[in-house]
Each structure stands twice: as C-alpha cells, then as structure tokens.
C-alpha atoms as one frame of an Amber mdcrd trajectory, in Angstrom:
protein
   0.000   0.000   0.000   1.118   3.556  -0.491  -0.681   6.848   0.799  -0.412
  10.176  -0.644   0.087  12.626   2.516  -0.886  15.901   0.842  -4.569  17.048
   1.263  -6.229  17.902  -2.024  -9.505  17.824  -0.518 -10.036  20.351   2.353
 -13.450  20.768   3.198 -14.970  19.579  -0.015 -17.940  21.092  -2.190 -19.782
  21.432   0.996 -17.411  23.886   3.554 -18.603  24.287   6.804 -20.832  27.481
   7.854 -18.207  29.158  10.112 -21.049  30.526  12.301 -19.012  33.778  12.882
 -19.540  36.039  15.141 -23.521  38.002  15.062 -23.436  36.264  11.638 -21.017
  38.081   9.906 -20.412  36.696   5.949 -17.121  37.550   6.149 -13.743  37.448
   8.585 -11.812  40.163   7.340  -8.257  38.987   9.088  -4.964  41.819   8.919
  -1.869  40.697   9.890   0.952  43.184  10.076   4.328  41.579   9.949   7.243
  42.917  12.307  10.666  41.861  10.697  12.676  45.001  11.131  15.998  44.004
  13.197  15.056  40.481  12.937  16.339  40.277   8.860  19.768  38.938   7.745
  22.805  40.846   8.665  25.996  40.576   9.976  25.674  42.715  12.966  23.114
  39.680  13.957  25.881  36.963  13.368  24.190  36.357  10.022  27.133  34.928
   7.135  25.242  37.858   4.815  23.508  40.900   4.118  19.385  40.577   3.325
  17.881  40.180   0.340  14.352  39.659   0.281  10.929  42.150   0.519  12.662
  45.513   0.165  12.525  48.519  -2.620  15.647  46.895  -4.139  14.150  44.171
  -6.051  16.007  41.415  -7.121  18.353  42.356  -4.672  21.170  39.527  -3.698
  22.748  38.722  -0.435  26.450  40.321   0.331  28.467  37.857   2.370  30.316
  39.043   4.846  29.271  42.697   4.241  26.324  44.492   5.681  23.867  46.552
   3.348  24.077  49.927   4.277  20.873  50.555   1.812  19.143  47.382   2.706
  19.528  48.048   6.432  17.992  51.600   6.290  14.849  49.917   4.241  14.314
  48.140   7.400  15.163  50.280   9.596  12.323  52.610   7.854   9.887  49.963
   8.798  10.550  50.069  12.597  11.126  54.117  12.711   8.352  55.478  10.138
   6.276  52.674   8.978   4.918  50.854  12.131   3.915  54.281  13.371   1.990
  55.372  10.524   0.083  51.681  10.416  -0.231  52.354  14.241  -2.238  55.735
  14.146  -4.357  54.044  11.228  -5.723  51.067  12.830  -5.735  52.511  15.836
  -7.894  55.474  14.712 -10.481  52.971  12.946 -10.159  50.424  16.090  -9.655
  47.277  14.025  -7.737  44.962  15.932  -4.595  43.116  14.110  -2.308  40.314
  14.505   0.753  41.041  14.736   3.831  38.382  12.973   6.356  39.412  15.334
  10.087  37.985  14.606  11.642  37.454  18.361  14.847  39.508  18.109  13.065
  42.230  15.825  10.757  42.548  19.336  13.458  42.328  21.590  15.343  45.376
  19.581  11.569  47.577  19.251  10.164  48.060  23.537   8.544  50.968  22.133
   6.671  49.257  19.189   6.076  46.207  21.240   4.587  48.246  24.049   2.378
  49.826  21.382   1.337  46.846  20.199   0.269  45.857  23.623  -1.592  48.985
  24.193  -3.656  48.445  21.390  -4.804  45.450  22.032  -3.020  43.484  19.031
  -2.226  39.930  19.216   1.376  39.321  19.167   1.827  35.904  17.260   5.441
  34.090  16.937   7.307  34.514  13.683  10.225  33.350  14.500  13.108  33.447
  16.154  14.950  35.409  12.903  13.736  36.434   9.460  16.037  33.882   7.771
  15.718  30.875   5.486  14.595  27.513   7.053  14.757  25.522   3.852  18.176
  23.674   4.547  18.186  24.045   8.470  18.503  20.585   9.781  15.571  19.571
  11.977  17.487  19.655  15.652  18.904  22.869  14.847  15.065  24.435  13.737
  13.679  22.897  16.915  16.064  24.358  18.992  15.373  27.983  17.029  11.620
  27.860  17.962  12.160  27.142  21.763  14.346  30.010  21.498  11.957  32.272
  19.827   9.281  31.288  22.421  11.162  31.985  25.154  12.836  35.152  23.664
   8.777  36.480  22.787   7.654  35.658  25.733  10.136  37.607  27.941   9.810
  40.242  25.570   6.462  40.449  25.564   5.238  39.251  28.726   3.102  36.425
  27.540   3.874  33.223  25.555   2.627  33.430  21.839  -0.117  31.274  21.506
   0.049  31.395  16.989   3.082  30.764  14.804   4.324  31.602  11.117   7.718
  31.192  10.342   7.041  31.642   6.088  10.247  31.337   5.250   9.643  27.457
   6.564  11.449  24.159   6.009   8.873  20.662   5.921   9.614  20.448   9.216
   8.256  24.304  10.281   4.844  23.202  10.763   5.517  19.805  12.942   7.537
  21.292  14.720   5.670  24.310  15.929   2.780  21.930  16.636   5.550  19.955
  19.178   5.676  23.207  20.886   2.301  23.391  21.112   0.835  26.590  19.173
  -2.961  26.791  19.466  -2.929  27.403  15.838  -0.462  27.419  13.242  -0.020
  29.836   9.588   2.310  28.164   7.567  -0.179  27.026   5.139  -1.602  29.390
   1.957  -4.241  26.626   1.426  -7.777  27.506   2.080 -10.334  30.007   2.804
 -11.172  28.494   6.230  -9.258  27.464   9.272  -8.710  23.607   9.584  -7.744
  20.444  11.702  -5.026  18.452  11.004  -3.461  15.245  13.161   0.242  16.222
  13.540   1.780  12.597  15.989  -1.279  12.579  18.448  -2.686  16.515  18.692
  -5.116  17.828  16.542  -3.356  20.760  15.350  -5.515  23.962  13.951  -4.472
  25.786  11.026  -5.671  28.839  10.282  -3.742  29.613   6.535  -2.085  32.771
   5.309  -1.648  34.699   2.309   0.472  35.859  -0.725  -1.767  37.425  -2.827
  -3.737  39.679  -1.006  -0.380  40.798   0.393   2.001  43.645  -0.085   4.955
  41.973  -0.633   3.821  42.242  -4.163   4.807  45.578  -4.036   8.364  43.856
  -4.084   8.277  41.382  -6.144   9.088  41.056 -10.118   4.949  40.272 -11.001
   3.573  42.210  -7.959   1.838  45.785  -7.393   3.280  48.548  -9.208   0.491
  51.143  -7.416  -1.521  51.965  -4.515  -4.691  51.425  -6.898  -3.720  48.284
  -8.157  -3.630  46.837  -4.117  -6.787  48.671  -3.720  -8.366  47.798  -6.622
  -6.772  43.371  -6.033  -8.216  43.817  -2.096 -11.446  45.070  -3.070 -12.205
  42.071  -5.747 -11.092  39.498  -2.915 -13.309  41.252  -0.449 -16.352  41.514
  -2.803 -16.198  37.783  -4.086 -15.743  36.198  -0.449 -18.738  38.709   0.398
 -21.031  37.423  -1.881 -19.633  34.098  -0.918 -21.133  35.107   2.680 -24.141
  36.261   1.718 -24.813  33.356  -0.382 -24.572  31.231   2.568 -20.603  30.377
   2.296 -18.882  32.475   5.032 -14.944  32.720   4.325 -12.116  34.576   5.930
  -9.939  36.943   4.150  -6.353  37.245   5.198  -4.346  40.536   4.190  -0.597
  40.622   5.068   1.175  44.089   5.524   4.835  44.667   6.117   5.673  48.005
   8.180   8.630  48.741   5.349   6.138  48.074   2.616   2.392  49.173   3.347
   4.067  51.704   5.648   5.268  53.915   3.046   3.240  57.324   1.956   2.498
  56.232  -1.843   1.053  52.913  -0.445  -0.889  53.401   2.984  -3.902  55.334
   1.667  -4.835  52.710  -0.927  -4.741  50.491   2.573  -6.954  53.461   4.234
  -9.260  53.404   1.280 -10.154  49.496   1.407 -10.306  49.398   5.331 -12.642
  52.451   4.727 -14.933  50.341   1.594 -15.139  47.078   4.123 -16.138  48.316
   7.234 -18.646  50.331   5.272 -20.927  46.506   4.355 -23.142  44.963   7.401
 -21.973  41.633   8.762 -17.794  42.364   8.356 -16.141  40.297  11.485 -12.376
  42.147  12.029 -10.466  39.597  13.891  -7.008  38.841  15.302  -5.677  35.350
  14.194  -6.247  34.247  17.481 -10.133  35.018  17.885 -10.878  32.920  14.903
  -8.738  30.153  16.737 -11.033  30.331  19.811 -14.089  30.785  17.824 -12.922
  27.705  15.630 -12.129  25.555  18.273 -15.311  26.269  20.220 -17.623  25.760
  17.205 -15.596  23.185  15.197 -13.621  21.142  17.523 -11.853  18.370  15.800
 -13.944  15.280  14.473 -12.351  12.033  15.379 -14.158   9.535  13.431 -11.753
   6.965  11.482 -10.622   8.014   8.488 -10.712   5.222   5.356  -7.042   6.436
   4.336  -5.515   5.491   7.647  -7.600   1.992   7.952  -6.161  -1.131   8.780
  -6.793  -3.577   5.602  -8.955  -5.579   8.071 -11.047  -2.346   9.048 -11.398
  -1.143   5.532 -12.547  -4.390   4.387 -15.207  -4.871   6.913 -16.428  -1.219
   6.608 -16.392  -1.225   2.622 -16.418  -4.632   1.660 -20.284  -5.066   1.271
 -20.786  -1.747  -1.030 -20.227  -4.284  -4.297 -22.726  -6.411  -3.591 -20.805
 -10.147  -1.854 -17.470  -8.739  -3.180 -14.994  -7.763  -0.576 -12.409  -8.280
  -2.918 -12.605  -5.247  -4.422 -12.472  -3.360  -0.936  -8.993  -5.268  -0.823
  -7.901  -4.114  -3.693  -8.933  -0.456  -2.971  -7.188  -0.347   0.076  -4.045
  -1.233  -1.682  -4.341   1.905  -3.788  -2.421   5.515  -2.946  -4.695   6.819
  -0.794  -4.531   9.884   1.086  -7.372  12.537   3.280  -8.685  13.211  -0.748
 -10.253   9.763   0.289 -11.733  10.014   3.298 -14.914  10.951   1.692 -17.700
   9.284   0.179 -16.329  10.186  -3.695 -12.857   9.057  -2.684 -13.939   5.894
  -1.417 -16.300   5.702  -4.140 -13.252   6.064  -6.789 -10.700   3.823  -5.038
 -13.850   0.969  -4.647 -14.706   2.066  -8.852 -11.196   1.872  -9.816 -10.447
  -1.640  -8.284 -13.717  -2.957 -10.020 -12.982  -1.373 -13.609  -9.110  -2.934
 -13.530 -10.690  -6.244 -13.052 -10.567  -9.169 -15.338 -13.965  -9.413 -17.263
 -14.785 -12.572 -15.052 -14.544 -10.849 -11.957 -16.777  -7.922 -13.146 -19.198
 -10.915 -14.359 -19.184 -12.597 -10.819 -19.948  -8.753  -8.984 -22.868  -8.995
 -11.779 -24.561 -12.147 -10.894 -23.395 -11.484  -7.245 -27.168  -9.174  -7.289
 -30.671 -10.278  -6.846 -32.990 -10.296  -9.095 -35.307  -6.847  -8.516 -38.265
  -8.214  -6.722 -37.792 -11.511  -7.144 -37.351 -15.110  -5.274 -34.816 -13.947
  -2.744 -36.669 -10.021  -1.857 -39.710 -12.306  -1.241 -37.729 -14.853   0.909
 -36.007 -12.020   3.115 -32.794 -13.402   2.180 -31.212 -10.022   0.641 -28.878
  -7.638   2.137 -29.663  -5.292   4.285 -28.393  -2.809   1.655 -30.548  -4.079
  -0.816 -33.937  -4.725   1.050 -33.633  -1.141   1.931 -33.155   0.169  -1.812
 -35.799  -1.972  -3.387 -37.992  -1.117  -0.538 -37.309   2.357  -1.042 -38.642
   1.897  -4.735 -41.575   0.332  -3.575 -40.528  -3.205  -4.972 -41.737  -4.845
  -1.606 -45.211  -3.947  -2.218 -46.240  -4.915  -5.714 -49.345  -6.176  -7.072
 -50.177  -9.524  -8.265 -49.819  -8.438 -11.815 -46.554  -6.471 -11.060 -44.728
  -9.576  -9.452 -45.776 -11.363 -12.104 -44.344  -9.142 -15.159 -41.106  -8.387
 -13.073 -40.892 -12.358 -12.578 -41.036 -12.762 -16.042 -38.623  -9.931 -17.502
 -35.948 -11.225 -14.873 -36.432 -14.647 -16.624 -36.143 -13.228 -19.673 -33.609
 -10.711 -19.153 -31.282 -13.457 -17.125 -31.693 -16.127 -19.833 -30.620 -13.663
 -22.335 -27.561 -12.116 -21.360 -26.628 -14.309 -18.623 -26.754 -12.187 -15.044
 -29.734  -9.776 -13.279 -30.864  -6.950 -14.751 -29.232  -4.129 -12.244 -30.117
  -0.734 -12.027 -30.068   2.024  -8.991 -33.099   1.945  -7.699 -32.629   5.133
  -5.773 -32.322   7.205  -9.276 -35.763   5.792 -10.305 -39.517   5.216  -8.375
 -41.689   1.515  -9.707 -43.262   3.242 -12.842 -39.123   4.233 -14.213 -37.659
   0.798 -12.868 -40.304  -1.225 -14.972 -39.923   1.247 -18.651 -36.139   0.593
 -17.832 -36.104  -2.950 -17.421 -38.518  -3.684 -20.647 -36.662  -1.240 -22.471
 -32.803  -2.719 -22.130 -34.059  -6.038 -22.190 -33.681  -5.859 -25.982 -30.195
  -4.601 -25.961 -27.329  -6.653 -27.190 -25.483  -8.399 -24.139 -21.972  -6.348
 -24.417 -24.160  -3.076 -23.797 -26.378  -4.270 -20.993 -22.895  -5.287 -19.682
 -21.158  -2.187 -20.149 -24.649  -0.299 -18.436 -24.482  -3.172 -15.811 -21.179
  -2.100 -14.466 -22.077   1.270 -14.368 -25.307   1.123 -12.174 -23.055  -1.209
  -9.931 -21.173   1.668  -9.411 -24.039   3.847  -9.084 -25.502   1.632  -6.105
 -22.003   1.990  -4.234 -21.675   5.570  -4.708 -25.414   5.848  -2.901 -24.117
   3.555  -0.125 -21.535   5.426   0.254 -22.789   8.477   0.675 -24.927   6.942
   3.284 -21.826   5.996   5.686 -19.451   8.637   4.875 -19.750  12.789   4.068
C-alpha cells in the first residue's frame, strides 16, 4: 500500500458554515508583519547581508558585508512605517495580529509596548527572518524554543500562533511539538482547519500571498496603490457574496511596516479598510479570535478516516458496497490513498477503480453477485440489508399480483438472455421508471447491458456510500 500525505480535498464542495460572530459573511483577518531588526545581517551573526521584501528588487545577499541601503529599508519599517500603520488602525479600532520575529521585538520596547496597548495579538514569527529551507531539523527545533522563550520575555506572555514563512517541511511539525494553538504556515484555504500532527489535533488557520504587499516587491507584484486597492477590493467583494450566499470565508491581508508603511502605499490600505467596514456583517479579527471561535464551534472530528484503515477495518467497513465482493475493498485499500479519500467520492473512486481494472470474469461474478429486482430472494427475506432497503425504497416490496408477475417474467427473460440480473439504482428511479427501464434494455445486445451493468453497480455503491461517509 502507499498513501499520498498531501490534502487535495479540504473541506470539499460542501465547507462548513463558520457561524461567525452576530453572523457576519465575512472574517476580514490583517496581519501586520514585524521583521525590522530580525532580517539577515551581519551585525546579527548572520554569514550575509538581506535580500528579500525591500525597494531593491532582485536584490542579492552580500556575504560578509552588511547593506548599508538594505539596512535603512528596514530600519524605515521600525522608525516610520509601524507608526503610521499604528495611528491608522488605531484610529479605525480594528484589531490586528501582529507576525512578530523574536529579536526584531526584543530590539523595538517601544513598538512592542504599542502593540500591547492596542490590544493586538502578538503571534510568533520566529526566532529570525532567515531561510529555514536547509536548516537541519534539531537545529530548527532548537530555534523555535528560542523564539518562544525570547517572545515571551519580551512580551510578557507566551505566543499562543506561529508563522515562520520562510519554513522548512519540518516548520509546521515542529511548531505543533511546541504546542501553538494554531499554526499559519499554510496558503491553502479560505477556512481554518484540523489536522493530526503525531497525536494533537493541530488547527491551522492559513495565510496569504496574494492579497499581500509583498507584491509591491516582487518582479509580477503591485506597481500602485490602486492596483492593491483595486486586487483587495475584488477578494473582499467575491468572499462577500460568498457570505451572503450562505458560504462564510475569511480573508487574510498581510502588511509589512517597510512596505504598506510607506506614503504612496498606505492610503490605498486606508481606502479598502474604509470600503469594508462600510458593508453589514464584516467580522475584524485577530488570528487568534478565529482560533477560539474555531475551536469552540468546530472542535476536531475524530471519526476513522478510510485512508488510515487497517486492511482488516477497511474491508469490513467497505467490503459489502459491491454487492458479496470484498475483494474489491482489498484491492482499494491497496491503492495511494490519502485525506482526498476520506470521503464518500474518494472511497467511491478507489472501490470504482479496483472494479474497472478487473478481469472481465470478476466484473461478471460482482454482476450475478445481485438479486434479481423483486424476485425469489426479496420475497424470501434473504437479501442484504443494503438491498432490502433500496428496493424497498422503490416500492418493490409492495407490488401487485400483476406487477410480481411481469417483473418475474422480464428477470427470466432478461437473465436467460444475457446471462446475469438486470441491475439498475433503484434510488435514481420510483416503480413506474424501474419497470420502462427494465422492458426497455431487455432488448439490448449483451456487451451493452454489460457495459450499463457495471455502471449502475457503481451507481448503487456511490449511494451507499454516501450513506456511511460525508
């Protein structure tokens, strides 16, 4: 067996109603990052100079040199920027989440203090603004206990979220080990979500890049104030109507002091807080209000999940959904799967799949493994459970004389002919359909009624599927 770890599934076509706060239809989430004195340079015992999110685009790293111009970019973020982001959403009283990098707090009391003041949440960045890519596992472990206990002397409090962004595929496992109530380093929903990280059910609430002004430094970014306003605005507006229609989201916006912070920039940021707290039912949140409210309203399901089955559990859960043929469950199981499986449809394709890659024979034997609609062994209560409840459903068990009679006769018929039960899903069709069906495809040639066979087999599975699982 294999299984895929990635999840390409989420929360499905069906995402949960958040149930935010006085009903909002939309979390409008602003997180501003503080990097300034926490970025690559010597003077921090870095090997090089920064390069990354500044006015010099496409800058590169000087080794053993510091960036005089690089520096004072940063710099401008702690001195100029955070200030004029401070007066802004201080004056409007939207509440923010603050990315703070440990030693960039430890190097900005006056900032932090403001911070405090304000009532922002200060969430753990890190315990530098530096690459984690290549940094061996021990060495990142050892870098987030630091940063924790660096923030939390800093700050007073221990942080209860955590982005690194610049992560390695260790970042998020390991800031679950520390145990974070709820973790960032994910860009892949619209919603918070659970995940099982060793034994904890770990909350994620994701991030983002797009609706983010680092794209004001970056080669295919924002050239303008307008074009941030005009990129926020869309996102707003569609996960709006998304809310109104009944499908709350959350919309994350990430600022960067040095970036948002500057003149040309903020009042396109002043001009789309201004458009989104003008709509009813707008929910401004810190990172970790939507944390409590998730965990409160959504805790963590633990039901078994088919992907993470035993062959012996996934057998005896799925191996009666083709009718007396467990071998195909066996089969399935044997398949990559991975949490795009632990649905209904996934178990549905992984069940299909096995059953279309068998031999002809086999497919024959799941054929003539059904009963005959309304016939000998309906009226003998010897069917499945599965099935007595489907052709009950269709009103098969109550039939008059002259309808048990023709059915008895086109199963004959039908059988003698092309050599298993004429099978169709019941649940698609009421008596009246079932019968203009059956007398219809009885005069088909044998290779289609087989080919239309196999399909309302799968049919029936998918329904009993989406009985047991969502």
């Amino acid at each position: 067996m294999t299984r895929y770890i990635r999840d390409m599934r989420g929360h499905g076509p069906d995402a949960p109603d958040p149930k935010w706060p006085g009903g909002a239809k939309i979390a409008v989430q602003i997180v501003l990052n503080y990097e300034e004195g926490g970025e690559n340079c010597i003077l921090h015992g870095d090997a090089a100079s920064e390069a990354f999110l500044s006015e010099i685009v496409g800058a590169a790293q000087w080794p053993g040199q510091r960036h005089w111009n690089m520096e004072s970019i940063y710099e401008y973020g702690a001195r100029a920027g955070f200030w004029r982001l401070h007066r802004l959403f201080t004056s409007m009283s939207i509440p923010l989440t603050v990315y703070g990098v440990a030693s960039a707090l430890a190097r900005s009391p006056e900032q932090v203090r403001a911070m405090q003041l304000a009532g922002w949440e200060i969430a753990s960045h890190g315990l530098k603004w530096v690459e984690h890519k290549d940094m061996p596992e021990e060495e990142e472990r050892a870098q987030i206990a630091e940063a924790i206990r660096l923030h939390t002397e800093v700050t007073g409090d221990r942080p209860r979220g955590w982005y690194t962004g610049r992560c390695s595929v260790n970042t998020v496992a390991l800031a679950a080990e520390a145990g974070m109530d709820y973790i960032s380093d994910t860009y892949a929903d619209d919603l918070p979500y659970w995940v099982k990280i060793a034994d904890k059910d770990q909350l994620i609430i994701p991030y983002t890049l797009d609706c983010n002004d680092m794209r004001f430094a970056t080669p295919q970014g924002f050239n303008s104030g307008d074009q941030f306003f005009a990129y926020l605005k869309d996102s707003f507006d569609s996960l709006y109507a998304e809310g109104e229609a009944g499908q709350a989201k959350m919309l994350s916006i990430g600022l960067h002091c040095r970036l948002i912070g500057r003149p040309g920039r903020v009042m396109a940021l002043k001009r789309f807080l201004d458009y989104a707290a003008g709509h009813e039912g707008v929910w401004f949140a810190r990172r970790i209000d939507i944390a409590d409210h998730w965990a409160r309203e959504h805790p963590p399901m633990d039901s078994p999940l088919p992907s993470q089955m035993s062959r012996e559990d996934f057998v005896a859960a799925y191996g009666g959904i083709f009718e007396h043929s467990p071998w195909i469950a066996e089969r399935a199981w044997g398949l990559e799967l991975g949490p795009a499986h632990d649905c209904a449809a996934g178990v549905h394709n992984a069940l299909a799949r096995a059953f279309r890659s068998a031999s002809r024979e086999e497919r024959l034997g799941v054929l003539r493994a059904h009963p005959d609609l309304a016939g000998k062994l309906a009226a003998a209560g010897r069917l499945t459970a599965e099935s007595t409840s489907e052709q009950a459903g269709a009103g098969l068990n109550m039939l008059t004389d002259e309808e048990r009679e023709a059915f008895t006769g086109l199963n004959t018929a039908y059988v003698d002919k092309h050599g298993f039960p004429f099978i169709i899903a019941v649940r698609d069709h009421d008596k009246a359909s079932i019968r203009a069906n059956f007398e219809r495809r009885i005069d088909n040639d044998t290779e289609t009624e087989f080919a239309e066979a196999c399909r309302q087999v799968e049919r029936i599975a998918e329904f009993r599927l989406m009985d047991l699982l969502p």
